[in-house]
Amino acid sequence: MNKTFALKGDICFSKALTELEFYENSYLICENGRVAGIYRELPEKYAGIEVFDYTDKLICPGMSDIHLHAPQYAYRGLGMDLELLDWLDTITFPQESRYADIEYAKKAYDVFVDDIKHSATSRAVVFATIHRQATEYLMEAFDREGMAGYIGKVNMDRNSPDIYREETAESAEETARWLDDVTGRYASVHPIITPRFVPSCTDGLMKRLGEIAAERHLPVQSHLSENLSEVDWVHELAPDSKGYADAYDRFGLFGTSGKTVMAHCIHMRDDEIELMKERGVFVAHSPQSNENLRSGIAPMRKFLNRGVKCGLASDVAGGSTINMFKAVTDSIQVSKLRWRLVDDTERALTFPEAFFLATKGGGEFFGKVGSFEDGYEFDALIIDDSSARTVLELNIPQRLERIMYLGHAGSIIAKWVAGHKLF
Amino acid sequence: MNKTFALKGDICFSKALTELEFYENSYLICENGRVAGIYRELPEKYAGIEVFDYTDKLICPGMSDIHLHAPQYAYRGLGMDLELLDWLDTITFPQESRYADIEYAKKAYDVFVDDIKHSATSRAVVFATIHRQATEYLMEAFDREGMAGYIGKVNMDRNSPDIYREETAESAEETARWLDDVTGRYASVHPIITPRFVPSCTDGLMKRLGEIAAERHLPVQSHLSENLSEVDWVHELAPDSKGYADAYDRFGLFGTSGKTVMAHCIHMRDDEIELMKERGVFVAHSPQSNENLRSGIAPMRKFLNRGVKCGLASDVAGGSTINMFKAVTDSIQVSKLRWRLVDDTERALTFPEAFFLATKGGGEFFGKVGSFEDGYEFDALIIDDSSARTVLELNIPQRLERIMYLGHAGSIIAKWVAGHKLF
């Protein structure tokens, strides 16, 4: 990790929400796994360091996918004619139950890990399944391939078929055992407490998970206010809570034990948005999934205006692809439809804003991640946009905007995470 | 054209709107440029014909992109933070004006034609620019590369900058001269009358175009009810018409001279929908463009229920990509948002329906196109979906759905149009 090196090329990243920084044909320095400056000419003190020459290629921060389901990758892009609750019962629960078989899990997770390694994603917050052994294999594979992030063994003790449901005590015990196994075991992959969502977890289980999270100061991930039928169901299931957010908060699972991220956050009350801001709870905005499962469009402009922390997510397999370029443009496109169809006081997201969310916005969940400002962890993508031919001369932000809209996943030709080259 | 041959592989296509037909490991016969049957084993009468062996690959009909702007391909995916009328003034009109320079036009159109040749599109209905010479070059290049469709020299005599506007008489004369030049010149590329949209054409020009279309029995393409500000403007500009559709119809430009296609059709009155049905006017549904330019979501379910002819379109560069796989899934995704946010009586599109629209639906504009039923023109794509790895066993419709959602443009490894192999 003491290695110092430079990438040379056309550099682009976000400092602030609304504007892109860019440096043509410049050197991006990595020292001890962190960004140590950008220079037009290599300073004398760096003479002789290794330089990876990507002249004419784009260099931008790796992206953070702050909500996705690794076991669902096997059936991405399938069964998209169903709404959330039907999709869970018909496809998701039966498919996720297969990860009880560790040999099956290994085969499926190997494909997922190899594909995400070659994608725009450098860090991720990941749901596994309820199975401890398969979850540990996924963490090991993620770490082995150089990816960084949080991976959670899922907890579920109600409202799913017998083949894919735990007993309350068993769920808590397996979670503790899993945490004992994996805590501190990997350099960049860490456990995260993962109640699936309120309908899948009894109050008893939620209480135990809240205690475990508090004792061990652990981060938390779950789902919040994705779909109207789901929200109604939560109100029935948790009549004593003040609402969906409170159904987590009353058990210490809403930003009090550690960093917390909630996927979707579409149908939100104002006081719930305020609570997210107070607690620093992240919104994982998953625009493609919210289209596929007919959930709606999250009020991203409102979250940004109120200072809620936000990032983007693929939500595979509610979203069909792990390609975060698509999450960037999808987030802009659905925000335009929200402006047109729901509330024309909520200005659409711009390209610089969406790019910020995919990099520095979601990156904050992992610390100083998602920018090329000094001291940020060195996560970098090299993008070859030469196959997107045009007769026009384009500047760096235009090239970046264009390659995201074209969504060429194959255009990523090299990637670093925390100073390590993945390919 | 008398050649008989077969493609062997996993065949999938639409007969009806709601269901996919599929044949595993079978032979699709081409005779004289048309489909002549599908067989599990090659019948004796075809013994010895050339067989292209695509075992384990998907074979589906080529797609019809029934609305796109070829000159806008150069700036696809750029400037997407603007709404329609601002986007036209700031980017589109200045960029399209450059096609006055035939050398520039050749360079830009060569990129477009080469890229669309390698895309899922086999047939297209295309806007060129106001320039006769460049339009003729585009038609020639389209034909030379084996693509089929309609290409129109655009007419505009008001509300655009001097550098990109014609005089009324000049516009009509150039159109007649262009038609004399190109009519009957190409096997599969034909001219189409192309008033840009009502705001760009005076009544005098519309009248002349209607006369030309009627005299020569020509097809017509234009834009209809895309954006709310545009619709308001049309009502101001055409106070004597009964509405936007009538602003074309009163000049004989709405399905009376020949086949007619109208792009977008988002903000439509019931009597206008009825008129489209009566006249057989096609809707070119352009979901991605309608998101990018904040236009809204077209009522596709309503059109289908009422029996209006419909197809899908990329609308490059309102849409950023010519990839019709994306048009398929975008059409499903926005229909789900329309169901959720606008009108929950309008059931979302299913995958088989969207696939139908992209193939047989839009294909009807070109005749018997977009299916593998006997007698249909032989337009076929070979899709290699092996890079979309999974541990699951999938059937043919599932593989087709998945590859569309993943949008891998690079998965098309061979293509036939009207019995000719393009690559």
Short mmCIF file of C-alpha atoms in Angstrom, two decimals, chain A residues 32-410:
data_model
loop_
_atom_site.label_atom_id
_atom_site.label_comp_id
_atom_site.label_asym_id
_atom_site.label_seq_id
_atom_site.Cartn_x
_atom_site.Cartn_y
_atom_site.Cartn_z
CA ASN A 32 -0.88 4.91 -0.05
CA GLY A 33 -4.23 4.10 -1.60
CA ARG A 34 -5.42 7.71 -1.58
CA VAL A 35 -5.59 10.59 -4.07
CA ALA A 36 -2.59 12.88 -3.70
CA GLY A 37 -3.23 15.52 -6.34
CA ILE A 38 -3.86 16.22 -10.01
CA TYR A 39 -1.15 17.81 -12.14
CA ARG A 40 -0.86 19.02 -15.72
CA GLU A 41 2.87 18.08 -15.63
CA LEU A 42 4.33 15.45 -13.32
CA PRO A 43 6.04 17.31 -10.42
CA GLU A 44 9.70 16.62 -9.81
CA LYS A 45 9.01 14.86 -6.51
CA TYR A 46 7.14 12.18 -8.47
CA ALA A 47 9.86 11.65 -11.08
CA GLY A 48 10.29 7.94 -11.72
CA ILE A 49 6.95 6.73 -10.31
CA GLU A 50 4.95 4.29 -12.39
CA VAL A 51 2.65 6.10 -14.85
CA PHE A 52 -0.29 4.27 -16.43
CA ASP A 53 -0.74 6.13 -19.70
CA TYR A 54 -4.40 6.43 -20.67
CA THR A 55 -4.03 9.43 -22.95
CA ASP A 56 -7.38 10.27 -24.62
CA LYS A 57 -9.24 8.02 -22.22
CA LEU A 58 -11.63 9.29 -19.54
CA ILE A 59 -10.68 8.81 -15.88
CA CYS A 60 -13.45 9.17 -13.30
CA PRO A 61 -14.11 7.92 -9.77
CA GLY A 62 -15.45 4.42 -9.29
CA MET A 63 -19.15 4.33 -8.58
CA SER A 64 -20.98 3.27 -5.44
CA ASP A 65 -23.99 0.99 -5.84
CA ILE A 66 -25.54 1.39 -2.41
CA HIS A 67 -28.32 -1.19 -2.74
CA LEU A 68 -28.41 -4.48 -4.61
CA HIS A 69 -29.25 -8.14 -4.06
CA ALA A 70 -26.41 -10.45 -5.11
CA PRO A 71 -28.50 -13.67 -5.20
CA GLN A 72 -30.95 -12.02 -7.59
CA TYR A 73 -28.26 -11.42 -10.20
CA ALA A 74 -28.92 -14.88 -11.64
CA TYR A 75 -32.42 -13.84 -12.78
CA ARG A 76 -31.80 -10.20 -13.69
CA GLY A 77 -34.03 -9.01 -16.52
CA LEU A 78 -36.62 -11.75 -16.01
CA GLY A 79 -40.22 -11.72 -14.84
CA MET A 80 -40.46 -7.97 -15.09
CA ASP A 81 -44.20 -8.09 -15.80
CA LEU A 82 -44.95 -8.47 -12.03
CA GLU A 83 -45.42 -5.90 -9.26
CA LEU A 84 -43.26 -5.96 -6.06
CA LEU A 85 -45.19 -8.27 -3.72
CA ASP A 86 -46.12 -10.76 -6.48
CA TRP A 87 -42.57 -10.70 -7.79
CA LEU A 88 -41.21 -11.53 -4.32
CA ASP A 89 -43.56 -14.50 -3.91
CA THR A 90 -43.33 -15.89 -7.43
CA ILE A 91 -39.67 -15.41 -8.25
CA THR A 92 -37.52 -13.92 -5.53
CA PHE A 93 -38.24 -16.11 -2.49
CA PRO A 94 -38.05 -19.45 -4.36
CA GLN A 95 -34.84 -18.38 -6.14
CA GLU A 96 -33.15 -17.00 -3.02
CA SER A 97 -33.97 -20.21 -1.14
CA ARG A 98 -31.62 -22.08 -3.51
CA TYR A 99 -28.61 -20.47 -1.79
CA ALA A 100 -29.06 -22.97 1.05
CA ASP A 101 -27.04 -25.19 -1.30
CA ILE A 102 -23.51 -23.85 -0.96
CA GLU A 103 -22.38 -25.41 -4.25
CA TYR A 104 -25.17 -23.61 -6.10
CA ALA A 105 -24.37 -20.40 -4.22
CA LYS A 106 -20.71 -20.57 -5.18
CA LYS A 107 -21.49 -20.98 -8.86
CA ALA A 108 -24.04 -18.16 -8.88
CA TYR A 109 -21.96 -15.76 -6.78
CA ASP A 110 -18.84 -16.36 -8.88
CA VAL A 111 -20.69 -15.03 -11.92
CA PHE A 112 -22.00 -12.04 -9.97
CA VAL A 113 -18.62 -11.14 -8.48
CA ASP A 114 -16.79 -11.45 -11.78
CA ASP A 115 -19.35 -9.26 -13.53
CA ILE A 116 -19.46 -6.54 -10.86
CA LYS A 117 -15.66 -6.54 -10.78
CA HIS A 118 -15.68 -5.55 -14.46
CA SER A 119 -18.49 -2.99 -14.04
CA ALA A 120 -18.39 0.71 -13.10
CA THR A 121 -19.03 -0.18 -9.47
CA SER A 122 -16.11 -0.04 -7.05
CA ARG A 123 -18.11 -0.22 -3.80
CA ALA A 124 -21.46 -1.74 -3.00
CA VAL A 125 -23.94 -2.30 -0.19
CA VAL A 126 -25.26 -5.79 -0.78
CA PHE A 127 -28.09 -8.05 0.40
CA ALA A 128 -27.11 -11.74 0.41
CA THR A 129 -29.69 -14.33 1.55
CA ILE A 130 -30.66 -15.75 4.96
CA HIS A 131 -27.91 -18.39 4.59
CA ARG A 132 -24.82 -17.81 6.70
CA GLN A 133 -22.50 -20.07 4.76
CA ALA A 134 -23.38 -18.64 1.34
CA THR A 135 -23.11 -15.09 2.70
CA GLU A 136 -19.62 -15.79 3.99
CA TYR A 137 -18.64 -17.19 0.59
CA LEU A 138 -19.92 -14.03 -1.11
CA MET A 139 -17.92 -11.81 1.26
CA GLU A 140 -14.80 -13.87 0.66
CA ALA A 141 -15.21 -13.73 -3.14
CA PHE A 142 -15.93 -9.99 -3.10
CA ASP A 143 -12.79 -9.38 -1.06
CA ARG A 144 -10.65 -11.77 -3.10
CA GLU A 145 -11.52 -9.92 -6.32
CA GLY A 146 -10.64 -6.54 -4.82
CA MET A 147 -14.14 -5.12 -4.47
CA ALA A 148 -15.09 -3.10 -1.39
CA GLY A 149 -18.29 -2.68 0.55
CA TYR A 150 -20.82 -4.03 3.00
CA ILE A 151 -22.57 -7.38 2.65
CA GLY A 152 -25.42 -8.55 4.85
CA LYS A 153 -26.85 -11.91 5.81
CA VAL A 154 -30.60 -11.32 5.43
CA ASN A 155 -33.03 -11.78 8.33
CA MET A 156 -36.61 -12.94 7.71
CA ASP A 157 -38.94 -14.72 10.15
CA ARG A 158 -42.40 -14.10 8.70
CA ASN A 159 -44.46 -13.79 5.52
CA SER A 160 -42.40 -15.96 3.25
CA PRO A 161 -42.62 -19.66 2.32
CA ASP A 162 -41.29 -22.29 4.75
CA ILE A 163 -38.33 -23.01 2.49
CA TYR A 164 -37.19 -19.42 2.86
CA ARG A 165 -37.96 -18.30 6.41
CA GLU A 166 -36.08 -18.51 9.71
CA GLU A 167 -37.30 -18.99 13.26
CA THR A 168 -36.83 -15.80 15.30
CA ALA A 169 -34.20 -17.15 17.70
CA GLU A 170 -32.38 -19.02 14.92
CA SER A 171 -32.22 -15.85 12.83
CA ALA A 172 -30.65 -13.84 15.65
CA GLU A 173 -28.24 -16.65 16.60
CA GLU A 174 -27.10 -17.22 13.03
CA THR A 175 -26.54 -13.48 12.70
CA ALA A 176 -24.35 -13.39 15.81
CA ARG A 177 -22.40 -16.43 14.61
CA TRP A 178 -21.95 -14.88 11.16
CA LEU A 179 -20.71 -11.63 12.73
CA ASP A 180 -18.24 -13.54 14.87
CA ASP A 181 -16.98 -15.30 11.74
CA VAL A 182 -16.53 -12.29 9.46
CA THR A 183 -15.87 -9.22 11.60
CA GLY A 184 -12.40 -7.93 10.82
CA ARG A 185 -11.68 -10.82 8.47
CA TYR A 186 -11.42 -8.78 5.25
CA ALA A 187 -9.62 -5.58 4.32
CA SER A 188 -12.48 -3.85 2.52
CA VAL A 189 -15.58 -6.02 2.95
CA HIS A 190 -17.62 -5.63 6.13
CA PRO A 191 -20.86 -7.00 7.57
CA ILE A 192 -24.05 -4.96 7.77
CA ILE A 193 -27.25 -5.73 9.69
CA THR A 194 -29.95 -6.61 7.14
CA PRO A 195 -33.59 -7.00 8.18
CA ARG A 196 -35.18 -7.65 4.78
CA PHE A 197 -38.04 -5.23 5.35
CA VAL A 198 -40.78 -4.80 7.95
CA PRO A 199 -43.14 -7.39 6.43
CA SER A 200 -40.41 -10.07 6.70
CA CYS A 201 -39.38 -9.43 10.33
CA THR A 202 -41.40 -9.84 13.54
CA ASP A 203 -41.05 -7.25 16.28
CA GLY A 204 -39.13 -9.85 18.29
CA LEU A 205 -36.54 -10.26 15.56
CA MET A 206 -36.29 -6.50 14.95
CA LYS A 207 -35.64 -5.99 18.64
CA ARG A 208 -32.82 -8.59 18.67
CA LEU A 209 -31.26 -7.11 15.53
CA GLY A 210 -31.40 -3.63 17.04
CA GLU A 211 -29.60 -4.94 20.14
CA ILE A 212 -26.93 -6.70 18.07
CA ALA A 213 -26.40 -3.60 15.93
CA ALA A 214 -26.09 -1.37 19.01
CA GLU A 215 -23.71 -3.71 20.88
CA ARG A 216 -21.40 -4.05 17.90
CA HIS A 217 -21.86 -0.52 16.46
CA LEU A 218 -22.90 -1.93 13.12
CA PRO A 219 -24.28 -0.32 9.99
CA VAL A 220 -27.80 -1.22 8.86
CA GLN A 221 -29.51 -1.63 5.46
CA SER A 222 -33.14 -2.23 4.63
CA HIS A 223 -36.06 -1.15 2.41
CA LEU A 224 -38.34 1.81 3.07
CA SER A 225 -41.58 2.94 1.39
CA GLU A 226 -41.03 1.33 -1.98
CA ASN A 227 -44.52 0.45 -3.12
CA LEU A 228 -48.01 1.60 -2.14
CA SER A 229 -49.35 -1.89 -1.33
CA GLU A 230 -46.22 -2.57 0.71
CA VAL A 231 -46.63 0.70 2.67
CA ASP A 232 -50.26 -0.15 3.46
CA TRP A 233 -49.22 -3.60 4.60
CA VAL A 234 -46.53 -2.17 6.90
CA HIS A 235 -49.13 0.09 8.52
CA GLU A 236 -51.25 -3.02 9.21
CA LEU A 237 -48.30 -5.03 10.50
CA ALA A 238 -46.93 -2.30 12.76
CA PRO A 239 -50.01 -0.50 14.06
CA ASP A 240 -48.11 0.93 17.05
CA SER A 241 -45.38 2.60 15.00
CA LYS A 242 -45.74 6.18 13.80
CA GLY A 243 -45.07 5.00 10.26
CA TYR A 244 -42.73 2.92 8.11
CA ALA A 245 -39.53 4.74 9.16
CA ASP A 246 -40.51 4.48 12.83
CA ALA A 247 -41.07 0.73 12.42
CA TYR A 248 -37.26 0.54 12.13
CA ASP A 249 -36.42 3.44 14.41
CA ARG A 250 -38.28 2.11 17.45
CA PHE A 251 -35.89 -0.86 17.42
CA GLY A 252 -32.70 1.18 16.97
CA LEU A 253 -32.40 0.33 13.28
CA PHE A 254 -32.56 3.82 11.81
CA GLY A 255 -29.15 5.44 12.02
CA THR A 256 -28.45 5.11 15.75
CA SER A 257 -26.18 2.02 15.77
CA GLY A 258 -24.08 3.07 12.78
CA LYS A 259 -24.43 4.25 9.20
CA THR A 260 -27.78 3.27 7.76
CA VAL A 261 -29.06 3.07 4.18
CA MET A 262 -32.69 2.67 3.16
CA ALA A 263 -33.57 1.59 -0.36
CA HIS A 264 -36.22 3.41 -2.42
CA CYS A 265 -37.92 5.96 -0.07
CA ILE A 266 -40.62 6.80 -2.60
CA HIS A 267 -43.78 7.37 -0.61
CA MET A 268 -42.40 9.42 2.29
CA ARG A 269 -44.00 11.72 4.84
CA ASP A 270 -42.27 15.02 5.65
CA ASP A 271 -41.47 14.00 9.22
CA GLU A 272 -39.85 10.81 7.92
CA ILE A 273 -37.66 12.82 5.55
CA GLU A 274 -36.72 15.05 8.49
CA LEU A 275 -35.79 12.01 10.56
CA MET A 276 -33.56 10.69 7.77
CA LYS A 277 -31.76 14.01 7.68
CA GLU A 278 -31.32 14.18 11.46
CA ARG A 279 -29.96 10.64 11.63
CA GLY A 280 -27.82 10.86 8.50
CA VAL A 281 -29.70 7.91 7.00
CA PHE A 282 -28.87 7.47 3.28
CA VAL A 283 -31.46 7.15 0.51
CA ALA A 284 -30.49 4.45 -2.00
CA HIS A 285 -32.30 5.74 -5.07
CA SER A 286 -33.02 2.85 -7.47
CA PRO A 287 -34.78 4.41 -10.45
CA GLN A 288 -34.81 1.40 -12.76
CA SER A 289 -36.16 -0.93 -10.12
CA ASN A 290 -38.83 1.62 -9.24
CA GLU A 291 -39.97 1.54 -12.86
CA ASN A 292 -39.77 -2.24 -13.27
CA LEU A 293 -41.73 -3.01 -10.11
CA ARG A 294 -44.20 -0.12 -10.75
CA SER A 295 -43.28 1.52 -7.49
CA GLY A 296 -43.16 5.16 -8.57
CA ILE A 297 -40.52 7.90 -8.56
CA ALA A 298 -38.64 8.98 -5.44
CA PRO A 299 -38.67 12.73 -4.61
CA MET A 300 -34.92 13.18 -5.08
CA ARG A 301 -35.06 16.97 -5.44
CA LYS A 302 -36.87 17.18 -2.13
CA PHE A 303 -34.23 14.97 -0.45
CA LEU A 304 -31.41 17.08 -1.90
CA ASN A 305 -33.07 20.36 -0.93
CA ARG A 306 -33.54 19.15 2.64
CA GLY A 307 -29.96 17.91 2.91
CA VAL A 308 -30.72 14.19 3.14
CA LYS A 309 -27.73 12.03 2.14
CA CYS A 310 -28.39 10.30 -1.20
CA GLY A 311 -26.74 7.83 -3.53
CA LEU A 312 -27.72 5.70 -6.51
CA ALA A 313 -28.35 1.98 -6.67
CA SER A 314 -29.01 -0.71 -9.24
CA ASP A 315 -31.23 -2.75 -6.90
CA VAL A 316 -30.52 -5.85 -8.98
CA ALA A 317 -32.76 -7.70 -9.76
CA GLY A 318 -35.58 -5.16 -9.27
CA GLY A 319 -33.25 -3.27 -11.58
CA SER A 320 -32.09 -5.48 -14.41
CA THR A 321 -28.50 -4.40 -14.73
CA ILE A 322 -25.56 -3.63 -12.44
CA ASN A 323 -24.43 -0.99 -14.97
CA MET A 324 -24.30 2.20 -12.87
CA PHE A 325 -24.04 4.35 -16.02
CA LYS A 326 -27.66 3.39 -16.52
CA ALA A 327 -28.54 4.30 -12.93
CA VAL A 328 -27.12 7.78 -13.62
CA THR A 329 -29.25 8.42 -16.70
CA ASP A 330 -32.30 6.61 -15.32
CA SER A 331 -32.22 8.89 -12.28
CA ILE A 332 -32.30 11.94 -14.56
CA GLN A 333 -34.99 10.51 -16.80
CA VAL A 334 -37.41 9.54 -14.04
CA SER A 335 -36.83 12.89 -12.28
CA LYS A 336 -38.02 14.59 -15.48
CA LEU A 337 -41.17 12.46 -15.48
CA ARG A 338 -41.73 13.28 -11.80
CA TRP A 339 -41.41 16.98 -12.64
CA ARG A 340 -43.86 16.59 -15.52
CA LEU A 341 -46.39 14.23 -13.93
CA VAL A 342 -46.19 14.61 -10.15
CA ASP A 343 -44.82 17.95 -8.95
CA ASP A 344 -43.46 20.68 -11.20
CA THR A 345 -41.84 22.46 -8.26
CA GLU A 346 -39.33 19.58 -8.05
CA ARG A 347 -36.71 20.49 -10.63
CA ALA A 348 -35.32 17.53 -12.61
CA LEU A 349 -31.85 16.23 -11.83
CA THR A 350 -29.07 17.44 -14.10
CA PHE A 351 -26.27 15.26 -15.41
CA PRO A 352 -23.66 16.70 -12.98
CA GLU A 353 -26.07 16.06 -10.10
CA ALA A 354 -26.74 12.46 -11.08
CA PHE A 355 -23.02 11.83 -11.59
CA PHE A 356 -22.36 13.29 -8.13
CA LEU A 357 -24.94 10.92 -6.61
CA ALA A 358 -23.34 7.89 -8.28
CA THR A 359 -19.85 8.83 -7.07
CA LYS A 360 -19.38 11.22 -4.16
CA GLY A 361 -23.00 11.06 -2.94
CA GLY A 362 -23.23 7.31 -2.41
CA GLY A 363 -19.47 7.12 -1.83
CA GLU A 364 -19.89 8.95 1.47
CA PHE A 365 -21.43 5.79 2.91
CA PHE A 366 -17.93 4.28 2.73
CA GLY A 367 -16.00 7.29 4.05
CA LYS A 368 -13.93 9.55 1.82
CA VAL A 369 -14.91 7.80 -1.39
CA GLY A 370 -16.15 8.87 -4.81
CA SER A 371 -14.07 11.94 -5.59
CA PHE A 372 -10.53 12.82 -6.71
CA GLU A 373 -10.10 15.49 -4.06
CA ASP A 374 -6.94 15.04 -1.99
CA GLY A 375 -7.20 12.34 0.64
CA TYR A 376 -10.05 10.42 -1.02
CA GLU A 377 -9.61 6.67 -1.37
CA PHE A 378 -8.23 5.91 -4.80
CA ASP A 379 -11.17 4.34 -6.69
CA ALA A 380 -10.81 5.03 -10.42
CA LEU A 381 -12.34 3.90 -13.71
CA ILE A 382 -10.69 4.16 -17.09
CA ILE A 383 -13.31 4.62 -19.82
CA ASP A 384 -12.50 4.18 -23.49
CA ASP A 385 -15.21 6.13 -25.32
CA SER A 386 -13.64 5.83 -28.76
CA SER A 387 -16.25 3.35 -30.01
CA ALA A 388 -18.95 6.02 -29.54
CA ARG A 389 -17.95 7.72 -32.75
CA THR A 390 -18.92 11.23 -33.78
CA VAL A 391 -17.60 13.94 -36.09
CA LEU A 392 -18.00 16.53 -33.32
CA GLU A 393 -15.24 17.76 -31.01
CA LEU A 394 -16.41 17.20 -27.45
CA ASN A 395 -15.06 18.43 -24.14
CA ILE A 396 -14.53 16.08 -21.19
CA PRO A 397 -17.88 16.59 -19.41
CA GLN A 398 -19.70 16.12 -22.74
CA ARG A 399 -17.81 12.86 -23.36
CA LEU A 400 -18.70 11.68 -19.88
CA GLU A 401 -22.40 12.60 -20.27
CA ARG A 402 -22.53 10.86 -23.63
CA ILE A 403 -20.93 7.59 -22.56
CA MET A 404 -23.34 7.37 -19.60
CA TYR A 405 -26.36 7.88 -21.91
CA LEU A 406 -25.02 5.31 -24.35
CA GLY A 407 -24.42 3.00 -21.37
CA HIS A 408 -21.58 1.10 -23.01
CA ALA A 409 -20.59 -1.21 -20.17
CA GLY A 410 -17.75 -2.59 -22.27
#
